[in-house]
Amino acid sequence: MTNFDVEVLLNIHDNEIIVGIALTEESLHRRNITHFGPTTLRSTLAYGMLRLCAPQPTDIIVDPMCGTGAIPIEGATEWSNCYHIAGDNNPLAVNRAANNISSLLTKNQIKEGKPSWGLPIDAIQWDICNLPLRTGSVDIIVTDMPFGKRMGSKKRNWNLYPACLREMSRVCRPGTGRAVLLTQDKKCFTKALSGMGHVWRKVHTVWVNIGGLHAAVYLLKRTSQAFVHPSEQDKELLGNEYKNDE
């Protein structure tokens, strides 16, 4: 349809109906982003993912695979009473995220007409499977995981996804922590999550269309069980075997 007067979106889910009306002539999916990567996430979807996890004041929110930083940048803009950390293992991605943060800061300074103290956000290069964060120090994890198409590979995801979920469970606060994870590799994610039932509980799934790809956004809740490092589990098993031998 073209040359319409009003754009109306109707979303029907079970007994719930949500009606949305477009308030702007142009799409907002590229707002706050000036440096794009090969798989830049739409800002509108980033906002929806953040809203799904209901951030509270003083929450520490981490995107461990931030890419261009769309999610943490949206978070720092809309939830400025939280602290946002953008991280990635690719130095080019971290550089793009840092440039986007800098551009947003300049934009805010121009808008306010005075120097700004900054935004509650930082970008850092790290390894998703070995995060430089304390155990149980993060309230919310929100990230766009590799689909295995334009970034990464389906084969690598079978090792990456379980390792990611394990490390996320370590840094996420037991009992209250939550994670919102986007992926198109649903089979691999479901398999990885099935082995993490002691630390993650799936609360909700939202189906989304990403450039024609049928993807899913998973809302997970961190269980109250404390994280046990695999090496410590091995020691415990060896200890039990030793006792049994005695």
XYZ file of N, CA and C in Angstrom:
738
model
N 0.847 -1.190 0.000
C 0.000 0.000 0.000
C 0.890 1.250 0.000
N 0.535 2.238 -0.811
C 1.289 3.492 -0.883
C 0.338 4.677 -0.748
N 0.914 5.838 -0.446
C 0.147 7.084 -0.321
C -0.982 6.994 0.700
N -0.764 6.230 1.762
C -1.786 6.136 2.811
C -1.646 7.317 3.769
N -2.734 7.630 4.475
C -2.750 8.773 5.399
C -2.186 8.412 6.765
N -2.558 7.244 7.270
C -2.131 6.826 8.601
C -1.687 5.367 8.552
N -0.539 5.071 9.165
C -0.059 3.691 9.259
C -0.496 3.103 10.595
N -1.276 2.028 10.535
C -1.801 1.390 11.740
C -1.320 -0.059 11.784
N -0.791 -0.464 12.938
C -0.314 -1.832 13.124
C -1.192 -2.523 14.157
N -1.712 -3.687 13.803
C -2.558 -4.464 14.707
C -1.852 -5.767 15.043
N -1.603 -5.998 16.328
C -0.914 -7.205 16.794
C -1.864 -7.987 17.690
N -2.240 -9.191 17.249
C -3.179 -10.025 18.003
C -2.436 -11.223 18.577
N -2.512 -11.392 19.903
C -1.850 -12.509 20.577
C -2.809 -13.080 21.617
N -3.341 -14.276 21.329
C -4.327 -14.921 22.206
C -5.511 -13.978 22.432
N -5.727 -13.559 23.684
C -6.852 -12.674 23.999
C -6.445 -11.206 24.081
N -5.244 -10.890 23.633
C -4.726 -9.524 23.730
C -4.576 -8.911 22.349
N -5.007 -7.659 22.221
C -4.877 -6.918 20.968
C -4.126 -5.620 21.245
N -3.067 -5.375 20.479
C -2.294 -4.145 20.603
C -2.386 -3.381 19.286
N -2.823 -2.131 19.372
C -2.952 -1.274 18.200
C -1.873 -0.199 18.252
N -1.077 -0.100 17.203
C -0.025 0.907 17.137
C -0.242 1.848 15.971
N 0.018 3.138 16.193
C -0.127 4.155 15.155
C 1.213 4.867 14.980
N 1.697 4.938 13.760
C 2.975 5.596 13.478
C 2.878 7.089 13.764
N 3.840 7.615 14.515
C 3.835 9.034 14.884
C 4.826 9.851 14.065
N 5.691 9.179 13.320
C 6.681 9.880 12.496
C 6.559 9.439 11.041
N 6.905 10.338 10.125
C 6.834 10.008 8.705
C 7.930 9.024 8.305
N 9.121 9.200 8.869
C 10.238 8.318 8.545
C 10.440 7.284 9.643
N 10.973 6.133 9.257
C 11.248 5.069 10.222
C 12.338 5.505 11.194
N 12.226 5.029 12.437
C 13.209 5.360 13.470
C 14.218 4.233 13.681
N 14.260 3.269 12.760
C 15.085 2.086 12.999
C 16.587 2.377 12.949
N 16.978 3.557 12.443
C 18.406 3.895 12.393
C 18.756 5.058 13.319
N 17.878 5.387 14.225
C 18.148 6.514 15.115
C 19.376 6.219 15.991
N 20.126 7.253 16.260
C 21.292 7.197 17.156
C 22.466 6.391 16.605
N 22.373 5.885 15.380
C 23.460 5.089 14.796
C 24.041 5.831 13.595
N 25.343 6.083 13.618
C 26.024 6.757 12.511
C 27.072 5.866 11.850
N 27.581 4.884 12.596
C 28.590 3.953 12.072
C 27.982 2.547 12.043
N 27.739 2.046 10.840
C 27.034 0.779 10.676
C 28.002 -0.374 10.417
N 27.609 -1.551 10.872
C 28.372 -2.764 10.629
C 27.632 -3.653 9.649
N 28.137 -4.853 9.402
C 27.487 -5.766 8.450
C 26.127 -6.255 8.915
N 25.862 -6.243 10.226
C 24.579 -6.744 10.741
C 24.031 -5.817 11.824
N 23.983 -4.529 11.561
C 23.504 -3.567 12.553
C 22.043 -3.820 12.909
N 21.765 -3.961 14.200
C 20.414 -4.222 14.688
C 19.581 -2.945 14.627
N 18.316 -3.070 14.238
C 17.424 -1.917 14.209
C 17.244 -1.353 15.616
N 17.310 -0.046 15.748
C 17.160 0.600 17.052
C 15.793 0.329 17.656
N 14.774 0.224 16.808
C 13.424 -0.048 17.301
C 13.345 -1.430 17.945
N 14.015 -2.411 17.348
C 14.035 -3.756 17.923
C 14.869 -3.772 19.202
N 15.966 -3.015 19.206
C 16.801 -2.917 20.409
C 15.988 -2.367 21.577
N 15.172 -1.356 21.313
C 14.323 -0.776 22.360
C 13.328 -1.808 22.883
N 12.715 -2.550 21.958
C 11.749 -3.568 22.365
C 12.371 -4.651 23.223
N 13.595 -5.058 22.896
C 14.289 -6.075 23.687
C 14.587 -5.563 25.093
N 15.016 -4.309 25.185
C 15.303 -3.726 26.494
C 14.037 -3.596 27.331
N 12.975 -3.163 26.703
C 11.710 -2.998 27.429
C 11.193 -4.336 27.945
N 11.476 -5.402 27.203
C 11.009 -6.728 27.590
C 11.582 -7.168 28.932
N 12.787 -6.713 29.255
C 13.422 -7.134 30.511
C 13.174 -6.153 31.652
N 12.366 -5.110 31.413
C 11.922 -4.173 32.453
C 13.062 -3.657 33.331
N 13.973 -2.856 32.777
C 15.087 -2.322 33.574
C 14.606 -1.466 34.742
N 15.298 -1.577 35.855
C 15.001 -0.794 37.049
C 16.171 0.153 37.333
N 15.908 1.275 38.030
C 16.984 2.220 38.338
C 18.178 1.535 38.999
N 19.365 1.925 38.596
C 20.670 1.432 39.066
C 21.027 0.049 38.523
N 20.196 -0.540 37.668
C 20.538 -1.839 37.075
C 21.800 -1.721 36.223
N 22.612 -2.759 36.258
C 23.774 -2.865 35.370
C 23.368 -3.749 34.196
N 23.384 -3.174 32.994
C 22.907 -3.860 31.792
C 24.077 -4.064 30.834
N 24.276 -5.300 30.405
C 25.433 -5.646 29.575
C 24.992 -6.250 28.245
N 25.617 -5.791 27.175
C 25.493 -6.433 25.867
C 26.864 -7.007 25.536
N 27.068 -8.314 25.746
C 28.399 -8.913 25.568
C 28.812 -9.116 24.121
N 27.864 -8.988 23.176
C 28.162 -9.097 21.749
C 27.506 -7.915 21.053
N 28.009 -6.716 21.330
C 27.295 -5.478 21.020
C 27.309 -5.065 19.555
N 28.273 -5.546 18.767
C 28.339 -5.092 17.379
C 28.546 -3.584 17.320
N 27.618 -2.870 16.701
C 27.724 -1.409 16.595
C 27.216 -0.698 17.842
N 26.710 -1.453 18.804
C 26.265 -0.855 20.060
C 24.830 -0.379 20.065
N 24.004 -0.865 19.143
C 22.621 -0.392 19.038
C 21.838 -0.594 20.331
N 22.008 -1.759 20.976
C 21.238 -2.053 22.190
C 21.672 -1.177 23.363
N 22.954 -1.154 23.748
C 23.350 -0.307 24.878
C 23.156 1.184 24.617
N 23.291 1.628 23.369
C 23.064 3.037 23.049
C 21.596 3.386 23.240
N 20.718 2.516 22.784
C 19.284 2.728 22.999
C 18.978 2.722 24.491
N 19.652 1.823 25.214
C 19.440 1.742 26.655
C 19.895 2.988 27.379
N 21.078 3.505 27.018
C 21.604 4.706 27.669
C 20.737 5.923 27.381
N 20.059 5.902 26.232
C 19.186 7.018 25.861
C 17.858 6.963 26.595
N 17.262 5.779 26.662
C 15.920 5.634 27.223
C 15.920 5.252 28.700
N 16.980 4.596 29.170
C 17.081 4.196 30.583
C 18.386 4.763 31.138
N 18.437 6.075 31.254
C 19.666 6.757 31.671
C 19.969 6.588 33.153
N 19.020 6.011 33.917
C 19.274 5.754 35.344
C 19.874 4.369 35.567
N 20.232 3.695 34.477
C 20.936 2.411 34.546
C 22.342 2.607 33.973
N 23.213 1.636 34.207
C 24.566 1.701 33.645
C 24.707 0.617 32.585
N 25.168 1.003 31.401
C 25.200 0.104 30.254
C 26.644 -0.165 29.814
N 26.946 -1.434 29.572
C 28.278 -1.832 29.115
C 28.147 -2.531 27.764
N 28.866 -2.015 26.764
C 28.882 -2.607 25.427
C 30.220 -3.298 25.217
N 30.187 -4.573 24.869
C 31.425 -5.316 24.662
C 31.360 -6.209 23.439
N 32.510 -6.488 22.848
C 32.576 -7.377 21.687
C 34.018 -7.871 21.557
N 34.193 -9.027 20.922
C 35.550 -9.552 20.736
C 36.215 -8.992 19.484
N 35.430 -8.351 18.626
C 35.943 -7.789 17.378
C 36.324 -6.321 17.590
N 37.605 -5.971 17.412
C 38.022 -4.581 17.636
C 37.322 -3.587 16.716
N 36.969 -4.021 15.492
C 36.259 -3.135 14.572
C 34.865 -2.816 15.103
N 34.207 -3.826 15.682
C 32.874 -3.621 16.245
C 32.933 -2.677 17.440
N 33.923 -2.880 18.304
C 34.073 -2.012 19.479
C 34.341 -0.578 19.046
N 35.127 -0.405 17.988
C 35.427 0.928 17.476
C 34.169 1.599 16.933
N 33.331 0.829 16.223
C 32.076 1.383 15.713
C 31.166 1.789 16.863
N 31.082 0.930 17.879
C 30.239 1.237 19.038
C 30.721 2.503 19.736
N 32.044 2.630 19.904
C 32.609 3.815 20.554
C 32.319 5.073 19.743
N 32.402 4.971 18.422
C 32.104 6.119 17.561
C 30.628 6.500 17.641
N 29.756 5.500 17.704
C 28.325 5.783 17.832
C 28.007 6.446 19.167
N 28.683 6.001 20.221
C 28.497 6.618 21.541
C 28.968 8.066 21.513
N 30.117 8.304 20.890
C 30.660 9.655 20.783
C 29.730 10.563 19.980
N 29.179 10.030 18.885
C 28.262 10.814 18.049
C 26.994 11.171 18.808
N 26.501 10.221 19.597
C 25.293 10.469 20.381
C 25.556 11.526 21.447
N 26.731 11.468 22.060
C 27.094 12.454 23.079
C 27.158 13.854 22.467
N 27.764 13.959 21.286
C 27.834 15.246 20.586
C 26.443 15.744 20.228
N 25.590 14.834 19.786
C 24.211 15.179 19.440
C 23.469 15.729 20.650
N 23.662 15.104 21.806
C 22.998 15.566 23.025
C 23.512 16.937 23.451
N 24.814 17.168 23.286
C 25.390 18.462 23.646
C 24.830 19.577 22.773
N 24.677 19.298 21.488
C 24.110 20.289 20.566
C 22.648 20.550 20.909
N 21.927 19.485 21.230
C 20.508 19.611 21.553
C 20.302 20.430 22.818
N 21.143 20.184 23.837
C 21.001 20.885 25.107
C 21.667 22.255 25.091
N 22.562 22.465 24.130
C 23.227 23.749 24.025
C 24.245 24.008 25.107
N 24.743 22.937 25.727
C 25.743 23.078 26.789
C 26.531 21.780 26.904
N 27.714 21.832 27.524
C 28.513 20.604 27.698
C 27.754 19.555 28.496
N 27.965 18.303 28.138
C 27.296 17.206 28.838
C 28.310 16.431 29.667
N 27.842 15.896 30.789
C 28.714 15.096 31.649
C 28.943 13.706 31.063
N 28.224 13.401 30.004
C 28.402 12.093 29.391
C 27.161 11.239 29.497
N 27.292 10.004 29.075
C 26.199 9.043 29.110
C 26.611 7.853 29.971
N 25.634 7.170 30.584
C 25.957 6.013 31.439
C 26.271 4.773 30.609
N 27.336 4.854 29.816
C 27.663 3.756 28.907
C 29.162 3.737 28.622
N 29.714 2.534 28.475
C 31.118 2.353 28.107
C 31.226 1.195 27.121
N 32.265 1.234 26.282
C 32.524 0.164 25.314
C 33.876 -0.462 25.614
N 33.949 -1.786 25.502
C 35.174 -2.505 25.841
C 35.309 -3.747 24.952
N 36.544 -4.116 24.644
C 36.794 -5.348 23.892
C 37.028 -6.485 24.881
N 36.341 -7.613 24.650
C 36.490 -8.756 25.542
C 36.099 -10.056 24.852
N 36.253 -11.142 25.585
C 35.887 -12.473 25.102
C 34.584 -12.868 25.777
N 33.539 -13.123 24.994
C 32.231 -13.456 25.541
C 32.288 -14.671 26.454
N 33.226 -15.570 26.220
C 33.320 -16.784 27.032
C 34.204 -16.608 28.268
N 34.770 -15.418 28.427
C 35.621 -15.134 29.586
C 35.522 -13.648 29.915
N 34.362 -13.231 30.383
C 34.099 -11.814 30.623
C 34.872 -11.293 31.834
N 35.447 -10.092 31.734
C 36.185 -9.502 32.862
C 35.234 -8.845 33.861
N 34.236 -9.596 34.285
C 33.223 -9.096 35.213
C 33.115 -10.038 36.403
N 32.794 -9.476 37.559
C 32.674 -10.292 38.756
C 31.450 -11.207 38.679
N 31.542 -12.343 39.326
C 30.427 -13.287 39.379
C 29.239 -12.642 40.091
N 28.054 -12.728 39.459
C 26.833 -12.189 40.056
C 26.770 -10.679 40.121
N 27.460 -9.986 39.215
C 27.516 -8.521 39.272
C 26.597 -7.823 38.280
N 25.963 -8.575 37.380
C 25.157 -7.986 36.308
C 23.673 -8.268 36.546
N 22.846 -7.245 36.340
C 21.403 -7.407 36.525
C 20.711 -7.911 35.262
N 21.120 -7.383 34.111
C 20.445 -7.708 32.853
C 21.474 -7.916 31.745
N 21.249 -8.942 30.935
C 22.052 -9.171 29.730
C 21.112 -9.112 28.536
N 21.426 -8.251 27.580
C 20.620 -8.123 26.363
C 21.566 -8.152 25.175
N 21.357 -9.091 24.257
C 22.291 -9.171 23.130
C 21.675 -9.837 21.910
N 22.264 -9.536 20.778
C 21.921 -10.127 19.487
C 22.989 -11.171 19.187
N 22.638 -12.452 19.312
C 23.607 -13.525 19.145
C 23.864 -13.811 17.660
N 25.036 -14.340 17.313
C 25.348 -14.641 15.910
C 24.344 -15.631 15.318
N 23.796 -15.278 14.162
C 22.837 -16.160 13.498
C 23.538 -17.317 12.798
N 24.824 -17.123 12.460
C 25.545 -18.151 11.719
C 25.383 -18.011 10.229
N 24.948 -16.820 9.778
C 24.789 -16.568 8.345
C 25.817 -15.528 7.897
N 25.503 -14.239 8.091
C 26.464 -13.198 7.719
C 27.589 -13.068 8.737
N 27.321 -13.465 9.972
C 28.337 -13.433 11.028
C 28.457 -14.820 11.649
N 29.693 -15.323 11.787
C 29.902 -16.641 12.381
C 29.438 -17.755 11.459
N 29.151 -18.913 12.047
C 28.669 -20.052 11.274
C 27.780 -20.918 12.152
N 26.864 -21.635 11.516
C 25.966 -22.528 12.252
C 26.771 -23.583 13.018
N 27.840 -24.060 12.406
C 28.655 -25.097 13.040
C 29.315 -24.577 14.309
N 29.860 -23.363 14.255
C 30.522 -22.779 15.425
C 29.527 -22.488 16.542
N 28.273 -22.205 16.183
C 27.266 -21.886 17.200
C 27.039 -23.033 18.179
N 27.239 -24.268 17.730
C 27.002 -25.421 18.613
C 27.977 -25.442 19.788
N 29.133 -24.849 19.622
C 30.074 -24.708 20.739
C 29.941 -23.349 21.419
N 29.647 -22.319 20.608
C 29.579 -20.956 21.130
C 28.387 -20.740 22.054
N 27.204 -21.193 21.647
C 25.993 -20.918 22.425
C 26.054 -21.478 23.850
N 26.415 -22.751 24.036
C 26.508 -23.268 25.417
C 27.532 -22.508 26.251
N 28.677 -22.174 25.636
C 29.719 -21.437 26.359
C 29.233 -20.045 26.746
N 28.484 -19.399 25.845
C 27.939 -18.067 26.125
C 26.939 -18.114 27.271
N 26.003 -19.057 27.213
C 24.985 -19.170 28.255
C 25.611 -19.473 29.608
N 26.668 -20.273 29.607
C 27.352 -20.614 30.859
C 28.021 -19.374 31.463
N 28.730 -18.607 30.625
C 29.414 -17.414 31.129
C 28.412 -16.329 31.531
N 27.319 -16.224 30.785
C 26.271 -15.272 31.152
C 25.665 -15.619 32.508
N 25.490 -16.912 32.766
C 24.930 -17.336 34.053
C 25.883 -17.023 35.199
N 27.179 -16.999 34.903
C 28.160 -16.683 35.945
C 28.061 -15.225 36.380
N 28.024 -14.310 35.406
C 28.044 -12.881 35.741
C 26.670 -12.347 36.121
N 25.599 -13.066 35.759
C 24.244 -12.584 36.035
C 23.857 -12.868 37.487
N 23.153 -11.928 38.096
C 22.801 -12.012 39.509
C 21.790 -13.140 39.755
N 22.113 -14.121 40.601
C 21.196 -15.243 40.871
C 19.883 -14.765 41.497
N 18.782 -15.344 41.033
C 17.478 -15.045 41.613
C 16.749 -13.883 40.984
N 17.460 -12.812 40.620
C 16.811 -11.624 40.061
C 17.297 -11.272 38.660
N 18.438 -11.798 38.251
C 18.993 -11.472 36.940
C 18.137 -12.019 35.812
N 18.191 -11.357 34.673
C 17.462 -11.842 33.499
C 18.260 -11.549 32.241
N 17.878 -12.247 31.184
C 18.570 -12.091 29.905
C 17.548 -12.067 28.786
N 17.775 -11.210 27.811
C 16.951 -11.158 26.606
C 17.885 -11.388 25.426
N 17.696 -12.507 24.749
C 18.632 -12.940 23.709
C 17.910 -13.136 22.385
N 18.462 -12.553 21.329
C 17.901 -12.654 19.985
C 18.743 -13.601 19.146
N 18.099 -14.534 18.450
C 18.820 -15.425 17.542
C 17.881 -15.990 16.490
N 18.457 -16.289 15.344
C 17.709 -16.982 14.296
C 18.027 -18.469 14.309
N 19.128 -18.822 14.983
C 19.538 -20.225 15.093
C 18.812 -20.861 16.281
N 17.505 -21.021 16.124
C 16.645 -21.450 17.240
C 16.926 -22.887 17.666
N 17.242 -23.755 16.730
C 17.520 -25.153 17.058
C 18.739 -25.262 17.964
N 19.789 -24.553 17.605
C 21.022 -24.579 18.396
C 20.795 -23.964 19.773
N 20.051 -22.855 19.822
C 19.807 -22.181 21.098
C 18.978 -23.062 22.026
N 17.942 -23.694 21.483
C 17.085 -24.562 22.295
C 17.881 -25.715 22.887
N 18.772 -26.293 22.074
C 19.614 -27.387 22.550
C 20.557 -26.909 23.647
N 21.172 -25.738 23.456
C 22.103 -25.201 24.450
C 21.378 -24.881 25.752
N 20.172 -24.316 25.640
C 19.406 -23.935 26.826
C 18.937 -25.152 27.607
N 18.684 -26.261 26.902
C 18.201 -27.473 27.570
C 19.213 -28.016 28.575
N 20.478 -27.708 28.364
C 21.510 -28.164 29.293
C 21.828 -27.157 30.383
N 21.058 -26.058 30.418
C 21.304 -24.990 31.393
C 20.098 -24.753 32.295
N 19.242 -25.760 32.429
C 18.022 -25.591 33.214
C 18.252 -25.270 34.676
N 19.430 -25.603 35.188
C 19.718 -25.329 36.599
C 20.062 -23.863 36.847
N 20.426 -23.123 35.783
C 20.784 -21.711 35.965
C 19.893 -20.750 35.174
N 19.231 -21.243 34.124
C 18.364 -20.387 33.316
C 16.966 -20.992 33.193
N 15.949 -20.140 33.288
C 14.562 -20.575 33.082
C 13.935 -19.688 32.007
N 13.405 -20.315 30.962
C 12.782 -19.543 29.883
C 11.414 -19.046 30.324
N 11.209 -17.733 30.221
C 9.962 -17.110 30.657
C 9.027 -16.838 29.485
N 9.595 -16.370 28.379
C 8.750 -15.937 27.264
C 9.555 -15.966 25.971
N 8.857 -16.156 24.851
C 9.479 -16.114 23.530
C 8.671 -15.193 22.628
N 9.356 -14.282 21.949
C 8.710 -13.369 21.002
C 9.300 -13.624 19.620
N 8.439 -13.881 18.646
C 8.910 -14.147 17.286
C 9.039 -12.836 16.525
N 10.152 -12.657 15.819
C 10.410 -11.418 15.087
C 10.936 -11.730 13.690
N 10.775 -10.758 12.794
C 11.267 -10.880 11.424
C 12.483 -9.973 11.271
N 13.623 -10.570 10.971
C 14.866 -9.812 10.796
C 15.298 -9.911 9.337
N 14.933 -8.925 8.552
C 15.322 -8.934 7.142
C 14.861 -10.172 6.407
N 13.672 -10.657 6.732
C 13.142 -11.855 6.093
C 13.488 -13.145 6.805
N 14.314 -13.075 7.836
C 14.682 -14.256 8.622
C 13.755 -14.385 9.828
N 13.235 -15.581 10.043
C 12.334 -15.834 11.169
C 13.175 -16.079 12.413
N 13.248 -15.080 13.275
C 14.087 -15.159 14.471
C 13.236 -15.147 15.732
N 13.897 -15.320 16.871
C 13.190 -15.356 18.153
C 13.942 -14.542 19.191
N 13.173 -13.885 20.054
C 13.729 -13.174 21.207
C 13.322 -13.956 22.449
N 14.300 -14.441 23.197
C 14.042 -15.260 24.383
C 14.263 -14.435 25.647
N 13.269 -14.446 26.523
C 13.406 -13.820 27.838
C 13.710 -14.918 28.846
N 14.876 -14.838 29.467
C 15.315 -15.844 30.435
C 15.414 -15.235 31.827
N 15.156 -16.044 32.839
C 15.301 -15.611 34.233
C 16.405 -16.446 34.876
N 17.301 -15.766 35.565
C 18.389 -16.456 36.264
C 17.836 -17.120 37.510
N 18.074 -18.411 37.666
C 17.608 -19.125 38.853
C 18.433 -18.695 40.067
N 18.004 -19.123 41.232
C 18.698 -18.740 42.467
C 19.941 -19.590 42.734
N 20.161 -20.614 41.905
C 21.316 -21.487 42.126
C 22.621 -20.748 41.838
N 23.554 -20.835 42.761
C 24.849 -20.178 42.593
C 25.630 -20.832 41.460
N 26.426 -20.029 40.782
C 27.238 -20.551 39.688
C 28.393 -21.379 40.236
N 28.598 -22.527 39.630
C 29.715 -23.394 39.995
C 30.590 -23.566 38.764
N 31.840 -23.178 38.876
C 32.754 -23.282 37.739
C 32.958 -24.750 37.378
N 33.001 -25.074 36.069
C 33.191 -26.469 35.640
C 34.364 -27.158 36.322
N 35.473 -26.444 36.540
C 36.637 -27.049 37.192
C 36.319 -27.429 38.630
N 35.480 -26.616 39.307
C 35.081 -26.918 40.675
C 34.157 -28.130 40.712
N 33.296 -28.243 39.671
C 32.424 -29.413 39.580
C 33.253 -30.679 39.411
N 34.306 -30.592 38.586
C 35.176 -31.750 38.379
C 35.850 -32.159 39.682
N 36.308 -31.157 40.462
C 36.954 -31.442 41.739
C 35.976 -32.122 42.696
N 34.713 -31.644 42.671
C 33.702 -32.218 43.562
C 33.415 -33.668 43.192
N 33.353 -33.935 41.873
C 33.104 -35.302 41.421
C 34.257 -36.219 41.808
N 35.486 -35.713 41.653
C 36.651 -36.509 42.028
C 36.663 -36.776 43.527
N 36.237 -35.772 44.304
C 36.177 -35.933 45.754
C 35.172 -36.987 46.161
N 34.020 -36.996 45.491
C 32.991 -37.992 45.795
C 33.461 -39.391 45.430
N 34.170 -39.495 44.290
C 34.688 -40.799 43.880
C 35.716 -41.305 44.891
N 36.542 -40.390 45.403
C 37.563 -40.758 46.384
C 36.912 -41.274 47.663
N 35.823 -40.597 48.087
C 35.116 -41.020 49.295
C 34.497 -42.398 49.098
N 33.947 -42.615 47.886
C 33.321 -43.911 47.607
C 34.351 -45.035 47.626
N 35.580 -44.727 47.134
C 36.638 -45.738 47.126
C 37.044 -46.124 48.547
N 36.970 -45.133 49.449
C 37.325 -45.418 50.839
C 36.280 -46.330 51.493
